[in-house]
């Protein structure tokens, strides 16, 4: 299995969830975008036993009085989502679907006083413990995604250097979201991958990568003309620090892959497979 640019061990980055076959199909079509997981007494031991492994929850300090996510912590979710968790594998026993996690929300369920492992749950609105629900926003990962080169010139773009700084400063789950114009849109689909190429200044180069989370759609021109453009929504990850050198500088790109005119061209160019392979090695 590949995670954009490197071989990955899905057992270290994924959590498997048993679902009905109908759910898998609706995730693939986009009718279902969120998968819920209740953290309760049935799975708390599994979570605790794998706290340093590949499952979904970690904490800096394990609670000493209460077990797992029953610890209410004054109404605050008591654990952090493990940063390395990137995927959910949905399975109905016969078929499976790999999905990428692009968002996580947490919601408290029943609040109660914890009485010990195996003891009955007696609801209490002022209780010290809580059963939590996690909701994962997911997008199916195509078996053979296409990869596009998007371009950004901060000097002329409606997306400014300050916008980029704010996006990086306010990332959630290691990602931020944008919509972007795409020139070669005809074959682009939700789930395809991209690299963002900064152009036009001394910080030119690849500044982040990510995945499309929508099919292309028409909207008004970002530059304010009367023409219509095609756009995609996308999640962006692995950003270079604002106002610093890019992840892959222009000079390195030109030296390693001279067949591409990196510093000029449209935003949204479909990249050949041999170029994608070399980019993965560089990133």
mmCIF file of C-alpha atoms in Angstrom:
data_model
loop_
_atom_site.group_PDB
_atom_site.id
_atom_site.type_symbol
_atom_site.label_atom_id
_atom_site.label_comp_id
_atom_site.label_asym_id
_atom_site.label_seq_id
_atom_site.Cartn_x
_atom_site.Cartn_y
_atom_site.Cartn_z
ATOM 1 C CA UNK A 1 0.000 0.000 0.000
ATOM 2 C CA UNK A 2 1.267 3.482 -0.838
ATOM 3 C CA UNK A 3 0.689 6.668 1.138
ATOM 4 C CA UNK A 4 1.272 9.151 -1.699
ATOM 5 C CA UNK A 5 5.020 8.944 -1.706
ATOM 6 C CA UNK A 6 6.248 5.976 0.311
ATOM 7 C CA UNK A 7 5.478 2.402 1.132
ATOM 8 C CA UNK A 8 3.464 2.220 4.337
ATOM 9 C CA UNK A 9 2.424 -0.517 6.695
ATOM 10 C CA UNK A 10 -1.345 -0.167 6.899
ATOM 11 C CA UNK A 11 -1.315 -1.977 10.250
ATOM 12 C CA UNK A 12 0.596 0.990 11.680
ATOM 13 C CA UNK A 13 -1.538 3.712 10.114
ATOM 14 C CA UNK A 14 -5.018 2.239 9.922
ATOM 15 C CA UNK A 15 -7.929 1.153 12.069
ATOM 16 C CA UNK A 16 -10.313 -1.490 10.706
ATOM 17 C CA UNK A 17 -14.066 -1.054 11.116
ATOM 18 C CA UNK A 18 -16.700 -3.705 10.367
ATOM 19 C CA UNK A 19 -19.559 -2.248 8.312
ATOM 20 C CA UNK A 20 -22.340 -3.444 6.023
ATOM 21 C CA UNK A 21 -21.585 -3.756 2.318
ATOM 22 C CA UNK A 22 -24.102 -0.984 1.676
ATOM 23 C CA UNK A 23 -21.963 1.401 3.734
ATOM 24 C CA UNK A 24 -18.878 0.639 1.626
ATOM 25 C CA UNK A 25 -20.769 1.434 -1.575
ATOM 26 C CA UNK A 26 -22.146 4.695 -0.170
ATOM 27 C CA UNK A 27 -18.671 5.761 0.983
ATOM 28 C CA UNK A 28 -17.363 5.146 -2.526
ATOM 29 C CA UNK A 29 -20.150 7.217 -4.096
ATOM 30 C CA UNK A 30 -19.830 10.009 -1.516
ATOM 31 C CA UNK A 31 -23.294 9.465 0.007
ATOM 32 C CA UNK A 32 -21.562 8.682 3.317
ATOM 33 C CA UNK A 33 -18.650 10.894 4.348
ATOM 34 C CA UNK A 34 -18.419 10.255 8.123
ATOM 35 C CA UNK A 35 -17.817 7.012 10.029
ATOM 36 C CA UNK A 36 -18.690 6.930 13.725
ATOM 37 C CA UNK A 37 -16.916 4.898 16.388
ATOM 38 C CA UNK A 38 -18.253 4.632 19.921
ATOM 39 C CA UNK A 39 -15.628 4.237 22.616
ATOM 40 C CA UNK A 40 -17.169 2.058 25.287
ATOM 41 C CA UNK A 41 -16.488 -0.816 27.640
ATOM 42 C CA UNK A 42 -16.422 -3.307 24.764
ATOM 43 C CA UNK A 43 -13.427 -1.733 23.052
ATOM 44 C CA UNK A 44 -11.679 0.170 25.836
ATOM 45 C CA UNK A 45 -9.344 -2.735 26.673
ATOM 46 C CA UNK A 46 -8.317 -3.035 23.036
ATOM 47 C CA UNK A 47 -7.542 0.664 22.981
ATOM 48 C CA UNK A 48 -5.539 0.509 26.205
ATOM 49 C CA UNK A 49 -3.571 -2.573 25.162
ATOM 50 C CA UNK A 50 -2.578 -0.891 21.910
ATOM 51 C CA UNK A 51 -1.979 2.578 23.261
ATOM 52 C CA UNK A 52 1.604 2.566 21.935
ATOM 53 C CA UNK A 53 0.747 0.619 18.811
ATOM 54 C CA UNK A 54 -1.282 1.421 15.750
ATOM 55 C CA UNK A 55 -4.724 2.167 17.108
ATOM 56 C CA UNK A 56 -6.478 5.449 17.411
ATOM 57 C CA UNK A 57 -5.876 6.958 20.821
ATOM 58 C CA UNK A 58 -2.871 8.100 22.780
ATOM 59 C CA UNK A 59 -2.460 10.250 25.865
ATOM 60 C CA UNK A 60 0.478 11.944 27.544
ATOM 61 C CA UNK A 61 -0.653 10.818 30.998
ATOM 62 C CA UNK A 62 -2.819 7.749 31.468
ATOM 63 C CA UNK A 63 -5.642 8.340 33.957
ATOM 64 C CA UNK A 64 -4.966 6.618 37.266
ATOM 65 C CA UNK A 65 -8.527 6.489 38.583
ATOM 66 C CA UNK A 66 -10.698 5.848 35.553
ATOM 67 C CA UNK A 67 -10.375 3.521 32.616
ATOM 68 C CA UNK A 68 -9.991 4.434 28.957
ATOM 69 C CA UNK A 69 -12.248 7.139 27.582
ATOM 70 C CA UNK A 70 -14.645 6.928 30.494
ATOM 71 C CA UNK A 71 -12.477 9.581 32.132
ATOM 72 C CA UNK A 72 -14.483 12.747 31.590
ATOM 73 C CA UNK A 73 -11.719 15.272 32.319
ATOM 74 C CA UNK A 74 -14.068 18.137 33.070
ATOM 75 C CA UNK A 75 -15.885 17.819 29.780
ATOM 76 C CA UNK A 76 -12.727 17.804 27.649
ATOM 77 C CA UNK A 77 -11.873 14.808 25.479
ATOM 78 C CA UNK A 78 -9.120 13.088 27.516
ATOM 79 C CA UNK A 79 -7.048 11.713 24.638
ATOM 80 C CA UNK A 80 -5.325 12.971 21.529
ATOM 81 C CA UNK A 81 -5.935 11.376 18.156
ATOM 82 C CA UNK A 82 -2.772 9.522 17.217
ATOM 83 C CA UNK A 83 -1.150 11.581 14.470
ATOM 84 C CA UNK A 84 0.026 8.542 12.545
ATOM 85 C CA UNK A 85 -3.529 7.314 12.056
ATOM 86 C CA UNK A 86 -4.174 8.132 8.414
ATOM 87 C CA UNK A 87 -6.679 5.542 7.233
ATOM 88 C CA UNK A 88 -9.808 3.585 8.069
ATOM 89 C CA UNK A 89 -10.279 0.214 6.416
ATOM 90 C CA UNK A 90 -13.988 -0.518 6.006
ATOM 91 C CA UNK A 91 -14.800 -4.220 5.718
ATOM 92 C CA UNK A 92 -17.978 -6.295 5.431
ATOM 93 C CA UNK A 93 -16.104 -9.597 5.770
ATOM 94 C CA UNK A 94 -15.790 -10.145 2.033
ATOM 95 C CA UNK A 95 -14.967 -6.750 0.583
ATOM 96 C CA UNK A 96 -12.876 -3.920 1.980
ATOM 97 C CA UNK A 97 -12.444 -0.243 1.154
ATOM 98 C CA UNK A 98 -9.414 1.832 2.107
ATOM 99 C CA UNK A 99 -10.358 5.375 3.144
ATOM 100 C CA UNK A 100 -8.195 8.318 4.128
ATOM 101 C CA UNK A 101 -9.128 10.239 7.288
ATOM 102 C CA UNK A 102 -9.439 13.947 6.513
ATOM 103 C CA UNK A 103 -11.136 15.089 9.707
ATOM 104 C CA UNK A 104 -12.009 13.972 13.242
ATOM 105 C CA UNK A 105 -14.733 15.247 15.544
ATOM 106 C CA UNK A 106 -15.439 14.196 19.126
ATOM 107 C CA UNK A 107 -18.802 14.131 20.859
ATOM 108 C CA UNK A 108 -19.636 13.196 24.466
ATOM 109 C CA UNK A 109 -22.337 10.584 24.926
ATOM 110 C CA UNK A 110 -23.658 9.292 28.257
ATOM 111 C CA UNK A 111 -22.112 10.988 31.308
ATOM 112 C CA UNK A 112 -21.955 9.004 34.556
ATOM 113 C CA UNK A 113 -19.901 8.188 37.655
ATOM 114 C CA UNK A 114 -17.397 5.425 37.033
ATOM 115 C CA UNK A 115 -17.901 2.508 39.468
ATOM 116 C CA UNK A 116 -15.250 0.088 38.238
ATOM 117 C CA UNK A 117 -14.633 -2.159 35.272
ATOM 118 C CA UNK A 118 -17.698 -4.273 34.484
ATOM 119 C CA UNK A 119 -19.976 -2.320 36.835
ATOM 120 C CA UNK A 120 -23.252 -0.989 35.401
ATOM 121 C CA UNK A 121 -23.385 2.482 33.900
ATOM 122 C CA UNK A 122 -25.783 4.751 35.790
ATOM 123 C CA UNK A 123 -26.384 7.977 33.922
ATOM 124 C CA UNK A 124 -25.545 11.151 35.834
ATOM 125 C CA UNK A 125 -25.395 14.550 34.060
ATOM 126 C CA UNK A 126 -22.782 15.682 36.602
ATOM 127 C CA UNK A 127 -20.796 12.442 36.518
ATOM 128 C CA UNK A 128 -17.023 12.263 36.363
ATOM 129 C CA UNK A 129 -16.949 9.910 33.370
ATOM 130 C CA UNK A 130 -18.287 9.747 29.859
ATOM 131 C CA UNK A 131 -18.710 7.446 26.887
ATOM 132 C CA UNK A 132 -17.250 9.313 23.903
ATOM 133 C CA UNK A 133 -18.015 9.088 20.211
ATOM 134 C CA UNK A 134 -15.464 9.729 17.476
ATOM 135 C CA UNK A 135 -16.555 10.660 13.977
ATOM 136 C CA UNK A 136 -14.043 10.258 11.180
ATOM 137 C CA UNK A 137 -14.545 12.214 7.986
ATOM 138 C CA UNK A 138 -13.208 9.975 5.237
ATOM 139 C CA UNK A 139 -12.630 9.862 1.518
ATOM 140 C CA UNK A 140 -12.116 6.611 -0.427
ATOM 141 C CA UNK A 141 -8.603 6.063 -1.783
ATOM 142 C CA UNK A 142 -8.622 5.029 -5.473
ATOM 143 C CA UNK A 143 -6.507 2.014 -6.373
ATOM 144 C CA UNK A 144 -4.771 3.990 -9.123
ATOM 145 C CA UNK A 145 -5.120 7.731 -8.410
ATOM 146 C CA UNK A 146 -3.905 10.317 -10.885
ATOM 147 C CA UNK A 147 -1.517 13.063 -9.740
ATOM 148 C CA UNK A 148 -1.719 16.741 -10.699
ATOM 149 C CA UNK A 149 0.645 19.689 -10.447
ATOM 150 C CA UNK A 150 -1.146 22.747 -9.072
ATOM 151 C CA UNK A 151 0.560 26.153 -9.306
ATOM 152 C CA UNK A 152 0.481 29.136 -6.949
ATOM 153 C CA UNK A 153 1.955 32.583 -7.572
ATOM 154 C CA UNK A 154 1.461 34.613 -4.368
ATOM 155 C CA UNK A 155 2.112 37.872 -6.248
ATOM 156 C CA UNK A 156 -1.022 37.555 -8.391
ATOM 157 C CA UNK A 157 -3.161 34.890 -6.699
ATOM 158 C CA UNK A 158 -6.255 35.605 -4.602
ATOM 159 C CA UNK A 159 -4.591 33.211 -2.122
ATOM 160 C CA UNK A 160 -1.928 35.338 -0.418
ATOM 161 C CA UNK A 161 1.168 34.636 1.634
ATOM 162 C CA UNK A 162 -0.800 35.694 4.711
ATOM 163 C CA UNK A 163 -3.579 33.226 3.829
ATOM 164 C CA UNK A 164 -0.991 30.458 3.669
ATOM 165 C CA UNK A 165 0.443 31.428 7.056
ATOM 166 C CA UNK A 166 -3.039 31.314 8.603
ATOM 167 C CA UNK A 167 -3.777 27.927 7.052
ATOM 168 C CA UNK A 168 -0.563 26.405 8.419
ATOM 169 C CA UNK A 169 -1.096 27.977 11.837
ATOM 170 C CA UNK A 170 -4.642 26.587 12.086
ATOM 171 C CA UNK A 171 -4.203 23.078 10.703
ATOM 172 C CA UNK A 172 -6.441 20.336 12.074
ATOM 173 C CA UNK A 173 -5.192 16.761 12.146
ATOM 174 C CA UNK A 174 -2.137 17.904 10.202
ATOM 175 C CA UNK A 175 -4.221 19.276 7.305
ATOM 176 C CA UNK A 176 -5.855 22.402 5.971
ATOM 177 C CA UNK A 177 -8.394 22.832 3.171
ATOM 178 C CA UNK A 178 -8.544 24.916 0.024
ATOM 179 C CA UNK A 179 -10.360 25.089 -3.267
ATOM 180 C CA UNK A 180 -8.185 25.633 -6.342
ATOM 181 C CA UNK A 181 -8.574 26.106 -10.072
ATOM 182 C CA UNK A 182 -7.687 23.114 -12.249
ATOM 183 C CA UNK A 183 -6.951 23.425 -15.960
ATOM 184 C CA UNK A 184 -6.810 19.785 -17.061
ATOM 185 C CA UNK A 185 -9.988 18.872 -15.232
ATOM 186 C CA UNK A 186 -11.638 16.389 -17.584
ATOM 187 C CA UNK A 187 -10.099 13.256 -16.029
ATOM 188 C CA UNK A 188 -9.739 14.574 -12.471
ATOM 189 C CA UNK A 189 -11.798 12.852 -9.797
ATOM 190 C CA UNK A 190 -12.286 12.946 -6.054
ATOM 191 C CA UNK A 191 -9.427 10.993 -4.475
ATOM 192 C CA UNK A 192 -6.749 12.046 -6.956
ATOM 193 C CA UNK A 193 -3.496 13.438 -5.595
ATOM 194 C CA UNK A 194 -1.617 16.688 -6.151
ATOM 195 C CA UNK A 195 1.573 18.624 -5.465
ATOM 196 C CA UNK A 196 1.443 22.410 -5.030
ATOM 197 C CA UNK A 197 4.137 24.293 -6.942
ATOM 198 C CA UNK A 198 4.933 27.812 -5.770
ATOM 199 C CA UNK A 199 6.170 30.042 -8.593
ATOM 200 C CA UNK A 200 7.187 33.631 -9.244
ATOM 201 C CA UNK A 201 9.626 34.348 -6.410
ATOM 202 C CA UNK A 202 12.771 33.153 -4.640
ATOM 203 C CA UNK A 203 10.801 30.518 -2.693
ATOM 204 C CA UNK A 204 9.701 28.631 -5.809
ATOM 205 C CA UNK A 205 9.235 24.890 -5.447
ATOM 206 C CA UNK A 206 6.863 22.260 -4.063
ATOM 207 C CA UNK A 207 5.363 23.656 -0.848
ATOM 208 C CA UNK A 208 2.797 20.980 0.081
ATOM 209 C CA UNK A 209 0.867 18.023 -1.287
ATOM 210 C CA UNK A 210 -2.542 16.495 -0.726
ATOM 211 C CA UNK A 211 -5.684 14.972 -2.177
ATOM 212 C CA UNK A 212 -8.791 16.160 -4.019
ATOM 213 C CA UNK A 213 -11.930 15.765 -1.915
ATOM 214 C CA UNK A 214 -14.364 16.718 -4.681
ATOM 215 C CA UNK A 215 -14.842 16.202 -8.381
ATOM 216 C CA UNK A 216 -14.177 19.315 -10.507
ATOM 217 C CA UNK A 217 -16.982 21.903 -10.520
ATOM 218 C CA UNK A 218 -17.523 25.279 -12.233
ATOM 219 C CA UNK A 219 -17.455 28.617 -10.417
ATOM 220 C CA UNK A 220 -16.626 32.269 -11.010
ATOM 221 C CA UNK A 221 -13.100 33.222 -11.974
ATOM 222 C CA UNK A 222 -10.892 33.867 -8.932
ATOM 223 C CA UNK A 223 -9.219 36.674 -10.903
ATOM 224 C CA UNK A 224 -12.512 38.558 -11.262
ATOM 225 C CA UNK A 225 -13.082 38.177 -15.004
ATOM 226 C CA UNK A 226 -16.393 37.100 -16.534
ATOM 227 C CA UNK A 227 -15.069 33.676 -17.542
ATOM 228 C CA UNK A 228 -15.923 30.506 -15.629
ATOM 229 C CA UNK A 229 -13.250 28.220 -14.224
ATOM 230 C CA UNK A 230 -13.215 24.657 -12.965
ATOM 231 C CA UNK A 231 -12.221 24.077 -9.331
ATOM 232 C CA UNK A 232 -11.566 21.219 -6.940
ATOM 233 C CA UNK A 233 -11.772 21.103 -3.149
ATOM 234 C CA UNK A 234 -8.699 19.591 -1.548
ATOM 235 C CA UNK A 235 -7.005 18.704 1.718
ATOM 236 C CA UNK A 236 -3.414 19.878 2.015
ATOM 237 C CA UNK A 237 -0.681 18.269 4.114
ATOM 238 C CA UNK A 238 3.093 18.347 4.723
ATOM 239 C CA UNK A 239 3.400 22.123 4.226
ATOM 240 C CA UNK A 240 6.750 23.883 4.203
ATOM 241 C CA UNK A 241 7.115 26.595 6.829
ATOM 242 C CA UNK A 242 5.718 29.922 5.577
ATOM 243 C CA UNK A 243 8.365 32.360 4.364
ATOM 244 C CA UNK A 244 10.973 29.594 4.313
ATOM 245 C CA UNK A 245 12.400 27.358 1.607
ATOM 246 C CA UNK A 246 9.953 24.930 -0.049
ATOM 247 C CA UNK A 247 9.909 21.179 0.530
ATOM 248 C CA UNK A 248 11.523 20.677 -2.887
ATOM 249 C CA UNK A 249 13.218 23.829 -4.284
ATOM 250 C CA UNK A 250 12.803 24.718 -7.959
ATOM 251 C CA UNK A 251 16.492 24.117 -8.681
ATOM 252 C CA UNK A 252 16.275 20.563 -7.383
ATOM 253 C CA UNK A 253 13.157 19.888 -9.456
ATOM 254 C CA UNK A 254 14.791 21.238 -12.612
ATOM 255 C CA UNK A 255 17.878 19.139 -12.037
ATOM 256 C CA UNK A 256 16.046 15.896 -11.218
ATOM 257 C CA UNK A 257 13.134 16.203 -13.685
ATOM 258 C CA UNK A 258 14.121 18.584 -16.515
ATOM 259 C CA UNK A 259 11.280 17.408 -18.770
ATOM 260 C CA UNK A 260 8.737 19.557 -16.867
ATOM 261 C CA UNK A 261 8.542 23.354 -17.162
ATOM 262 C CA UNK A 262 8.094 23.780 -13.427
ATOM 263 C CA UNK A 263 8.055 27.562 -13.160
ATOM 264 C CA UNK A 264 5.414 28.274 -15.825
ATOM 265 C CA UNK A 265 2.138 26.835 -17.014
ATOM 266 C CA UNK A 266 -1.422 26.317 -15.845
ATOM 267 C CA UNK A 267 -2.558 25.181 -12.416
ATOM 268 C CA UNK A 268 -3.788 21.638 -12.633
ATOM 269 C CA UNK A 269 -1.523 19.780 -15.047
ATOM 270 C CA UNK A 270 -1.828 15.990 -15.128
ATOM 271 C CA UNK A 271 1.601 14.500 -14.424
ATOM 272 C CA UNK A 272 2.991 11.429 -16.236
ATOM 273 C CA UNK A 273 3.608 8.358 -14.088
ATOM 274 C CA UNK A 274 7.402 8.505 -14.497
ATOM 275 C CA UNK A 275 7.399 12.092 -13.206
ATOM 276 C CA UNK A 276 5.160 11.123 -10.269
ATOM 277 C CA UNK A 277 7.581 8.329 -9.352
ATOM 278 C CA UNK A 278 10.516 10.744 -9.286
ATOM 279 C CA UNK A 279 8.535 13.308 -7.283
ATOM 280 C CA UNK A 280 7.753 10.696 -4.641
ATOM 281 C CA UNK A 281 11.454 9.971 -4.307
ATOM 282 C CA UNK A 282 12.257 13.661 -3.871
ATOM 283 C CA UNK A 283 9.438 14.611 -1.482
#
